[in-house]
Tab-separated table of C-alpha atoms and ligand atoms in Angstrom:
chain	number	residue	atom	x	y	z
T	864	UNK	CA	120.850	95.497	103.159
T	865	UNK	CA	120.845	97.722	100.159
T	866	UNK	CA	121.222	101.024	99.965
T	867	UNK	CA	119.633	103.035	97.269
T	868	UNK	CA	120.278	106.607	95.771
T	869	UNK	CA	117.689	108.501	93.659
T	870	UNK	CA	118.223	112.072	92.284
T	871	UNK	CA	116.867	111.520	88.244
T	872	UNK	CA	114.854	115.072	89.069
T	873	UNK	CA	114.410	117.654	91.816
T	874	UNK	CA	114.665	115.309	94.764
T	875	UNK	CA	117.415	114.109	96.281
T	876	UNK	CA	116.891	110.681	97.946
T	877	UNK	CA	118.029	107.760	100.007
T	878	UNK	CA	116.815	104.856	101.216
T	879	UNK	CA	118.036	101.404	103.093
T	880	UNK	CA	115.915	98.301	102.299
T	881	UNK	CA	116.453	94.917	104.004
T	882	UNK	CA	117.472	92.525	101.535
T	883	UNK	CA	113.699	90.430	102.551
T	884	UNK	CA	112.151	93.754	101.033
T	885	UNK	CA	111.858	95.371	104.689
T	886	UNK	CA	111.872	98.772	104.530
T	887	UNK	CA	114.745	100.404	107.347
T	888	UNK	CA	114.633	104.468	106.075
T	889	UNK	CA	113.779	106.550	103.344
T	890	UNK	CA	114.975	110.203	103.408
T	891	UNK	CA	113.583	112.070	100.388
T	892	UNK	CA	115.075	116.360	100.271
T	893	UNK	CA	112.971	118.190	98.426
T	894	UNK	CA	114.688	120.919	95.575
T	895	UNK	CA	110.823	122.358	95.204
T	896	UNK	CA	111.121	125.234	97.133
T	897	UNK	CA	114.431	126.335	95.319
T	898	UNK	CA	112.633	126.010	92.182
T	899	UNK	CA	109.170	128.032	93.000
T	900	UNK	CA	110.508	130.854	92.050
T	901	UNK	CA	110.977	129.927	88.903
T	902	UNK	CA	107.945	128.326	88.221
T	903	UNK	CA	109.716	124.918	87.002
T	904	UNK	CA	112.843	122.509	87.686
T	905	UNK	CA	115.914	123.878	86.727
T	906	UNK	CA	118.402	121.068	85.806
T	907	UNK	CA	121.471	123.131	86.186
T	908	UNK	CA	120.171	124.136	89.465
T	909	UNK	CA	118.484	120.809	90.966
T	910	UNK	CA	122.590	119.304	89.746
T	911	UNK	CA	123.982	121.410	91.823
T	912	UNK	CA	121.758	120.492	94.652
T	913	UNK	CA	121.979	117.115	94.510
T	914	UNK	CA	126.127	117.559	94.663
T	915	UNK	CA	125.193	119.390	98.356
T	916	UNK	CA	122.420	117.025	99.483
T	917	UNK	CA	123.786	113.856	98.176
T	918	UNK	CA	125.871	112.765	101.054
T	919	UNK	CA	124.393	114.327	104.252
T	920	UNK	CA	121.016	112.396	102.866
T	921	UNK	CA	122.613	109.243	102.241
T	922	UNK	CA	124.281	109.602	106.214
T	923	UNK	CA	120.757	110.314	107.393
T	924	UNK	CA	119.260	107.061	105.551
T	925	UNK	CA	122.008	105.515	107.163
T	926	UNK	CA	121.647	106.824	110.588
T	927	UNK	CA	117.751	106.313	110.641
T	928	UNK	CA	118.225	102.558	109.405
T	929	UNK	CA	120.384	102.491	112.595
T	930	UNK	CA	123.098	101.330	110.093
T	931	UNK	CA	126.924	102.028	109.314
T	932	UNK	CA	128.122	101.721	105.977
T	933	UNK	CA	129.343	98.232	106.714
T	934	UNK	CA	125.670	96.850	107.085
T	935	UNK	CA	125.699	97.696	103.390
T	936	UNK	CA	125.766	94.833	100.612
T	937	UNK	CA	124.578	96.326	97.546
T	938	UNK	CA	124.509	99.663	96.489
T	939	UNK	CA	121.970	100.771	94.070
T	940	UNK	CA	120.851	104.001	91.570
T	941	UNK	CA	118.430	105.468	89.438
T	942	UNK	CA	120.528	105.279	85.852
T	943	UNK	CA	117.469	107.189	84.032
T	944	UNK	CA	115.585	108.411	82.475
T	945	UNK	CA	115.622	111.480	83.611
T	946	UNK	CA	117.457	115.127	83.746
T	947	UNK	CA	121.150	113.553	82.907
T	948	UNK	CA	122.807	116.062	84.644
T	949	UNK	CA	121.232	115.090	88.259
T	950	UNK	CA	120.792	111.537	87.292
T	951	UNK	CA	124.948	112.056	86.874
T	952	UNK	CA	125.454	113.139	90.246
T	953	UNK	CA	123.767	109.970	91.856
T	954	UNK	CA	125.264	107.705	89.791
T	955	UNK	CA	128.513	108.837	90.451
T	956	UNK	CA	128.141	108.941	94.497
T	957	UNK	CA	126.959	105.694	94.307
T	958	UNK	CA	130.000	104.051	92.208
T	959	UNK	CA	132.101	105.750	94.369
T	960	UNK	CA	130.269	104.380	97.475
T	961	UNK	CA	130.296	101.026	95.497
T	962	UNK	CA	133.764	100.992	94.795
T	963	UNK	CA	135.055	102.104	98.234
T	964	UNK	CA	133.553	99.313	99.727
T	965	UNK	CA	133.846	96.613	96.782
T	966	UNK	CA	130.185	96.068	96.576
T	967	UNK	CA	128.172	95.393	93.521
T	968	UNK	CA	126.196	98.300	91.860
T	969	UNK	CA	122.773	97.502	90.588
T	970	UNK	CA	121.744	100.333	87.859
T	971	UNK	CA	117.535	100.998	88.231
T	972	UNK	CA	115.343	102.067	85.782
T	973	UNK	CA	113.006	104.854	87.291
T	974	UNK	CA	110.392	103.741	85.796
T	975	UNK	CA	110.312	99.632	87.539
T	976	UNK	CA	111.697	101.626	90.425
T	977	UNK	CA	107.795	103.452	90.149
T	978	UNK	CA	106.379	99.902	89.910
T	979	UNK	CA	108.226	98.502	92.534
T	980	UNK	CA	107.043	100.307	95.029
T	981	UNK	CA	104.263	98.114	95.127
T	982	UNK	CA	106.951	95.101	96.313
T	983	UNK	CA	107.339	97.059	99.550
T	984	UNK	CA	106.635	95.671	102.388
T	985	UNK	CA	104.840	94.804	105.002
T	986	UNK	CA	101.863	94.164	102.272
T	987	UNK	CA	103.640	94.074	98.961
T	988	UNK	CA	101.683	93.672	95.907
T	989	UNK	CA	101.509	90.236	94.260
T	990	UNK	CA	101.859	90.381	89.977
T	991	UNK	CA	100.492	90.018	87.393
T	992	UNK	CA	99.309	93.048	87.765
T	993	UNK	CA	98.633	95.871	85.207
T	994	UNK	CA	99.938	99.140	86.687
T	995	UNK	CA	99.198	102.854	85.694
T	996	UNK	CA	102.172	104.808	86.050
T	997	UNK	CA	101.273	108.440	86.310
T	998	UNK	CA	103.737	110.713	87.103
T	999	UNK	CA	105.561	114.187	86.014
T	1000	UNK	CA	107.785	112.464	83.198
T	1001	UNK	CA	105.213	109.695	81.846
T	1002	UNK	CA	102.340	107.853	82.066
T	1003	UNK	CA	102.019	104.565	80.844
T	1004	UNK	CA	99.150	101.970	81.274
T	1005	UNK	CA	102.340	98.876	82.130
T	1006	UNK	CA	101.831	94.624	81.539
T	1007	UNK	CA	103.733	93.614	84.742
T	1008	UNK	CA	103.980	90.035	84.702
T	1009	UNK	CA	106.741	89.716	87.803
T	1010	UNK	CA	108.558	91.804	89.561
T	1011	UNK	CA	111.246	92.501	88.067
T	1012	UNK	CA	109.728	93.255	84.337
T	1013	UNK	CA	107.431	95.583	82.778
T	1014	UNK	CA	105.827	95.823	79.205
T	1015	UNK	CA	103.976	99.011	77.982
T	1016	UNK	CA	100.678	98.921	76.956
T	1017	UNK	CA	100.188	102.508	76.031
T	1018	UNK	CA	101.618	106.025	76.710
T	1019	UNK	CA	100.737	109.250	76.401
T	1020	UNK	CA	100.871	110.976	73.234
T	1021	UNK	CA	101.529	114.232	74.198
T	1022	UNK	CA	102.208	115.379	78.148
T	1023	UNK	CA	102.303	113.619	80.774
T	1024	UNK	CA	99.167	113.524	83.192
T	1025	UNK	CA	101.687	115.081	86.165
T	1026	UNK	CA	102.466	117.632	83.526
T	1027	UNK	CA	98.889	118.544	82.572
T	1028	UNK	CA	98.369	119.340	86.795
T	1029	UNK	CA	101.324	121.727	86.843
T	1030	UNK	CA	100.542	122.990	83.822
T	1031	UNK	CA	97.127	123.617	84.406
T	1032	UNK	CA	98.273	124.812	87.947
T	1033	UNK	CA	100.124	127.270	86.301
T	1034	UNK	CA	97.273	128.642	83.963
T	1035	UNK	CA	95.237	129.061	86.846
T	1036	UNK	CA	98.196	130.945	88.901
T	1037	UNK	CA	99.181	128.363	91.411
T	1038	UNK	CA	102.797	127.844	92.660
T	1039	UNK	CA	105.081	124.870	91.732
T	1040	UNK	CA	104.473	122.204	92.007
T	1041	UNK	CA	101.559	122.478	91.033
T	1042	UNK	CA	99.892	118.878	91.542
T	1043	UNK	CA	99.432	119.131	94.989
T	1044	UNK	CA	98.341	123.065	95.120
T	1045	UNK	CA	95.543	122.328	92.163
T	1046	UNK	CA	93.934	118.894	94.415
T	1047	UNK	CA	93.928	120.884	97.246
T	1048	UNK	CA	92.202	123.886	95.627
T	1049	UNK	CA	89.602	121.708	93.480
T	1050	UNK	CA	88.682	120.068	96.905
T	1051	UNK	CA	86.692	123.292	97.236
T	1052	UNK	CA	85.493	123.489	93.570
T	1053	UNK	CA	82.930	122.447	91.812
T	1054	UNK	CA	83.795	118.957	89.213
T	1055	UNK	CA	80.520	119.471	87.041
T	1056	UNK	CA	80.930	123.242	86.602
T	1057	UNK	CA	82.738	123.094	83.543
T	1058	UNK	CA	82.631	120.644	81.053
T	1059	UNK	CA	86.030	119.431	80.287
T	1060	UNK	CA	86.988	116.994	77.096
T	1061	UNK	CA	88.739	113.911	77.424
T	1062	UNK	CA	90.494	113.180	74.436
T	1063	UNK	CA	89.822	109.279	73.422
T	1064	UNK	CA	92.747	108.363	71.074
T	1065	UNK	CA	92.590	104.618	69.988
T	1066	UNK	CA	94.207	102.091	71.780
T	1067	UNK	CA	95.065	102.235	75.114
T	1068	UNK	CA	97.250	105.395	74.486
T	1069	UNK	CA	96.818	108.518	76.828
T	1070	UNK	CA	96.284	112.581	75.069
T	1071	UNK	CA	96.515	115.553	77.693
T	1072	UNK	CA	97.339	118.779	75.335
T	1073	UNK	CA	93.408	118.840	74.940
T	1074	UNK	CA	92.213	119.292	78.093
T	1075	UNK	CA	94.800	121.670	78.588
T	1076	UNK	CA	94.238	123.809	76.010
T	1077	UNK	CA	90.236	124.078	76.918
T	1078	UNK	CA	91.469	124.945	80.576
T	1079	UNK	CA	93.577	127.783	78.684
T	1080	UNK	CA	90.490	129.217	76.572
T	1081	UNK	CA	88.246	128.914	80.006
T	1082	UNK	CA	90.437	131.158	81.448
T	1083	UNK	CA	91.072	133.172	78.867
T	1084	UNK	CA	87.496	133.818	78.501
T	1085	UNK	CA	86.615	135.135	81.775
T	1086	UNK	CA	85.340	138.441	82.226
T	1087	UNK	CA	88.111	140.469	83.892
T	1088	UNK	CA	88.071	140.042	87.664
T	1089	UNK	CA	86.325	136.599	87.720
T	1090	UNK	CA	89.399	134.028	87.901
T	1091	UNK	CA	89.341	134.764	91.467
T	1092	UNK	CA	85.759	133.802	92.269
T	1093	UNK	CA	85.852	130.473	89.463
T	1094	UNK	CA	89.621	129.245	89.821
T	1095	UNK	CA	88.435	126.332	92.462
T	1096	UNK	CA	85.571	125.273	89.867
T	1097	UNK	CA	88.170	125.533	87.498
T	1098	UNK	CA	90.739	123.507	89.436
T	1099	UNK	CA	87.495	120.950	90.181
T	1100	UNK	CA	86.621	120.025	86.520
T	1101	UNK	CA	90.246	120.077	85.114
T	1102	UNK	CA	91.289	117.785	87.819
T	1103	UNK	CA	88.170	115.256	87.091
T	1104	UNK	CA	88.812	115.736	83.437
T	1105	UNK	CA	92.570	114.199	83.793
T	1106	UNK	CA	90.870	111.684	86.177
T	1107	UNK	CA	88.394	110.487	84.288
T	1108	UNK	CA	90.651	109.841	81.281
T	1109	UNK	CA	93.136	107.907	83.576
T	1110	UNK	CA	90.588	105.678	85.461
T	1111	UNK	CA	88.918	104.560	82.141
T	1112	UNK	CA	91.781	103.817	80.578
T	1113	UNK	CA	92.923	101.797	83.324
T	1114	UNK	CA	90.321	100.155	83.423
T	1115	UNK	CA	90.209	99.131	80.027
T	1116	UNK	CA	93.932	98.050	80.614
T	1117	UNK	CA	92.902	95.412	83.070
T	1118	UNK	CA	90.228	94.014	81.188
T	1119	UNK	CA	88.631	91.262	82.397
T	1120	UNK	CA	90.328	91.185	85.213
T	1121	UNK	CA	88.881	94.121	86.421
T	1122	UNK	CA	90.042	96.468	89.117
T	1123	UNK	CA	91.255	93.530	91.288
T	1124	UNK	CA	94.703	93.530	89.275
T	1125	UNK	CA	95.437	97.049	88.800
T	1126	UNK	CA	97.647	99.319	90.667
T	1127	UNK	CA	98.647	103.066	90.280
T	1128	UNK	CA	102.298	104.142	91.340
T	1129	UNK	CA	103.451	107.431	90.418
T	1130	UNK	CA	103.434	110.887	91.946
T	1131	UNK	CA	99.793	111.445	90.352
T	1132	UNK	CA	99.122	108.503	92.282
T	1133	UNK	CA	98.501	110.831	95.191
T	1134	UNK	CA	96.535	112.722	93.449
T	1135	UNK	CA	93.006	112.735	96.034
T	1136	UNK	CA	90.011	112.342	93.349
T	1137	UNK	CA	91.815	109.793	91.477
T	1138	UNK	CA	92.407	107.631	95.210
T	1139	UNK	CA	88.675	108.190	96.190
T	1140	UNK	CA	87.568	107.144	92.396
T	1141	UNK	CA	89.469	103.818	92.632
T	1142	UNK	CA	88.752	103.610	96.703
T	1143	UNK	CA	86.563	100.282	96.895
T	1144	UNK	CA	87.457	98.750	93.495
T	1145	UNK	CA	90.346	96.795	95.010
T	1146	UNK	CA	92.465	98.703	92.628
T	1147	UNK	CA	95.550	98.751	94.347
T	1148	UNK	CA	96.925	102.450	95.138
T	1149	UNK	CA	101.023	102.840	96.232
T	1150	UNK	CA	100.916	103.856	99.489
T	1151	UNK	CA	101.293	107.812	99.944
T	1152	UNK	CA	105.107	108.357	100.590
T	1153	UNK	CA	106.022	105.816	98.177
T	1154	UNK	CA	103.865	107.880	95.194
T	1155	UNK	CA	106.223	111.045	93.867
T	1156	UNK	CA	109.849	110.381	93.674
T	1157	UNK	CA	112.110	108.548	96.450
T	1158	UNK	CA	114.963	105.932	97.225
T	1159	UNK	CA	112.843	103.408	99.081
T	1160	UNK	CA	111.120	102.396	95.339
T	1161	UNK	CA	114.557	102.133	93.545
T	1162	UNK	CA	116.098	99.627	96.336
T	1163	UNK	CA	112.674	97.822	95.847
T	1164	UNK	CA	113.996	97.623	91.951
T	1165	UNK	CA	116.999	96.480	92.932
T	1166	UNK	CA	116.246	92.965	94.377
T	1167	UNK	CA	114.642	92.261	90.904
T	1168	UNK	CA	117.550	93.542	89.203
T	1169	UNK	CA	121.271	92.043	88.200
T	1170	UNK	CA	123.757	93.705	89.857
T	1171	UNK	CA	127.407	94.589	88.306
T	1172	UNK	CA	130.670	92.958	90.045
T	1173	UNK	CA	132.589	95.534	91.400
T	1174	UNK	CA	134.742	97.445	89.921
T	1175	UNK	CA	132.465	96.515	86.558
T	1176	UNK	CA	130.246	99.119	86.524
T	1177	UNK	CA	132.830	102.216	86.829
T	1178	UNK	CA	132.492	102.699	83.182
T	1179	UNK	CA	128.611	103.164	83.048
T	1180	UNK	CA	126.572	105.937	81.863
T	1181	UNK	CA	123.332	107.711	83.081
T	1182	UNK	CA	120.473	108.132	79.886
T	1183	UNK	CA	118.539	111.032	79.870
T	1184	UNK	CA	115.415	109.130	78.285
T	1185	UNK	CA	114.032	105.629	77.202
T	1186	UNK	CA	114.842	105.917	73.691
A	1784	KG4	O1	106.771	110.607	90.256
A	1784	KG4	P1	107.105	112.034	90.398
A	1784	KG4	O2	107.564	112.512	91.744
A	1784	KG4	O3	108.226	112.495	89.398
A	1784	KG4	C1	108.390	111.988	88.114
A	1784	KG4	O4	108.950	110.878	87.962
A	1784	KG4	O5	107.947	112.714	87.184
A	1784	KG4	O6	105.814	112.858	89.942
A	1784	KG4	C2	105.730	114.240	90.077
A	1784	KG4	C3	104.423	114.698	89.474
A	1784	KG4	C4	104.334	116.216	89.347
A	1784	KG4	O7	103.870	116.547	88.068
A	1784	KG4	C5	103.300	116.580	90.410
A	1784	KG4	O8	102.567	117.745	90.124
A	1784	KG4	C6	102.421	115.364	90.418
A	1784	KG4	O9	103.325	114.271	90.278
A	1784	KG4	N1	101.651	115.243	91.661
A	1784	KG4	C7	100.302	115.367	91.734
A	1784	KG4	C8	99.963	115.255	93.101
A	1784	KG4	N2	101.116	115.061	93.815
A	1784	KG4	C9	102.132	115.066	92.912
A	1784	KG4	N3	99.390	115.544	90.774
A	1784	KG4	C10	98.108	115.618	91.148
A	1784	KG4	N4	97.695	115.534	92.435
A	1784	KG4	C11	98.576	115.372	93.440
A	1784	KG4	N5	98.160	115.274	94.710
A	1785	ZN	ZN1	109.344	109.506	89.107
């Protein structure tokens, strides 16, 4: 089986995956209560985290797999992008679980680790596909042809959709992370109240900093004491704003083709409106616990991936981004 290590942002993660794409366990800790309080992710913090969490959650992905480390074959890790200092920490548990044992190490890009958590079984996905990737670090409209490649189509311009919900969480005074508190909130709002822009750069490229900013001024210009009363009809028409912008563009992504061959992976991907818009298209949507950050997705990489001979990869680095 392979075992797989994840810890690029504020979770720390680990998962066991048969090697027939079976999945045993998936542990995923959560940092986001240690960073509420400062309204964001802290990379010296979440580093420091990950160095506690790292090994009691790779014994508990073990333990729920009803596996030893002997079951083990290959060993695998998120090698970016992401913050470089907790991306460091994984990567260096893993070698060091690697090279203990005298397994290979296969190195994962987050991102196919996002798009291969459509490979999971017990239905996995089937490319070609053409995959939206929305999460807190990117969002891409992706050209997957196999498994175990990717090409981008477009990208945002500015922030990231995931970004634009905490963000706009923020604006509107909600906690972090601020996805999940602004979906819940707009599910009592309502979408048409406000009329939110979507910005429609050419190509199949992605702009949030718009809507954004018109969620900013909205507030702004509220008569003292009214946020209260208007935050869920705020939280409503910003969230079908970003939405709306995704879905179309995704849809213009698959072309022909239609719904039928896209899929959405990401942690936006959990996002409710967006599921209910796509609900019925045939769109395919990641399953739930696969959609914001975990292990299970980067072992699901790792069959599609070359490995590294041990002791090879001792000398490899983490990268902070794609560039
Ligand atoms: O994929 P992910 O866990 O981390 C990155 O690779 O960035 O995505 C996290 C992002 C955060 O911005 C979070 O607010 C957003 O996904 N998110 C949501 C929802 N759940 C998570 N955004 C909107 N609605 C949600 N239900
Ligand atoms: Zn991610």
């Amino acid at each position: 089986m392979i075992l797989a290590l994840e810890t690029s942002c504020d979770e720390t993660a680990a998962a066991c995956l048969a090697v027939d794409g079976r999945l045993l366990s998936s542990v995923v800790a959560s940092q986001a209560g240690l960073h509420a309080r400062y309204g964001g992710v802290v990379p010296e913090v979440a580093s420091r985290r990950h160095l506690e969490l790292v090994v009691p959650v790779v014994r508990e992905a073990l333990e729920r797999a009803g596996a030893g480390l002997d079951a083990v074959e290959t060993v695998a890790v998120t090698q970016g992008p992401g913050l470089i200092g907790a991306l460091l920490v994984g990567l260096s548990a893993a070698k060091a679980l690697a090279w203990s044992r005298r397994l290979p190490l296969v190195p994962v890009d987050h991102l196919h680790g996002h798009v291969a958590s459509l490979f999971i079984g017990p239905e996995p996905a089937e490319p070609p596909l053409v995959c939206l990737l929305a999460s807190g670090g990117h969002t891409m409209l992706l050209d997957v042809p196999e498994p175990s490649s990717y090409r981008v189509l477009g990208t945002t311009l500015d922030d990231a959709a995931g970004e634009a919900f905490d963000k706009g969480a923020r604006l509107l005074g909600l906690g972090y992370p601020g996805g999940p508190a602004l979906d819940r909130l707009a599910q009592r709002g309502d979408p048409d109240a406000y009329r939110f822009p979507v910005a429609r750069v050419p190509g199949l490229d992605f702009s949030f900093s718009g809507v954004k900013t018109a969620l900013m001024y909205a507030v702004r210009d509220l008569p003292a004491g009214e946020l209260e009363r208007r935050r869920a009809d705020l939280a409503a028409s910003y969230q079908r704003a970003i939405v709306r912008a995704l879905v179309e563009r995704a849809l213009a992504a698959a072309g022909g083709a239609g719904a039928a061959r896209l899929a959405v992976v990401g942690g936006v991907a959990a996002n409710s409106e967006l599921r209910a818009r796509l609900a019925g298209t045939g769109a395919i949507l990641t399953p739930l616990e696969l959609c914001t950050d975990n292990a299970a997705m980067i072992a699901s990489a790792a069959r599609y991936t070359r490995g590294i001979p041990y002791p090879d990869y001792l000398g490899i680095d983490a990268y902070a981004s794609l560039s």
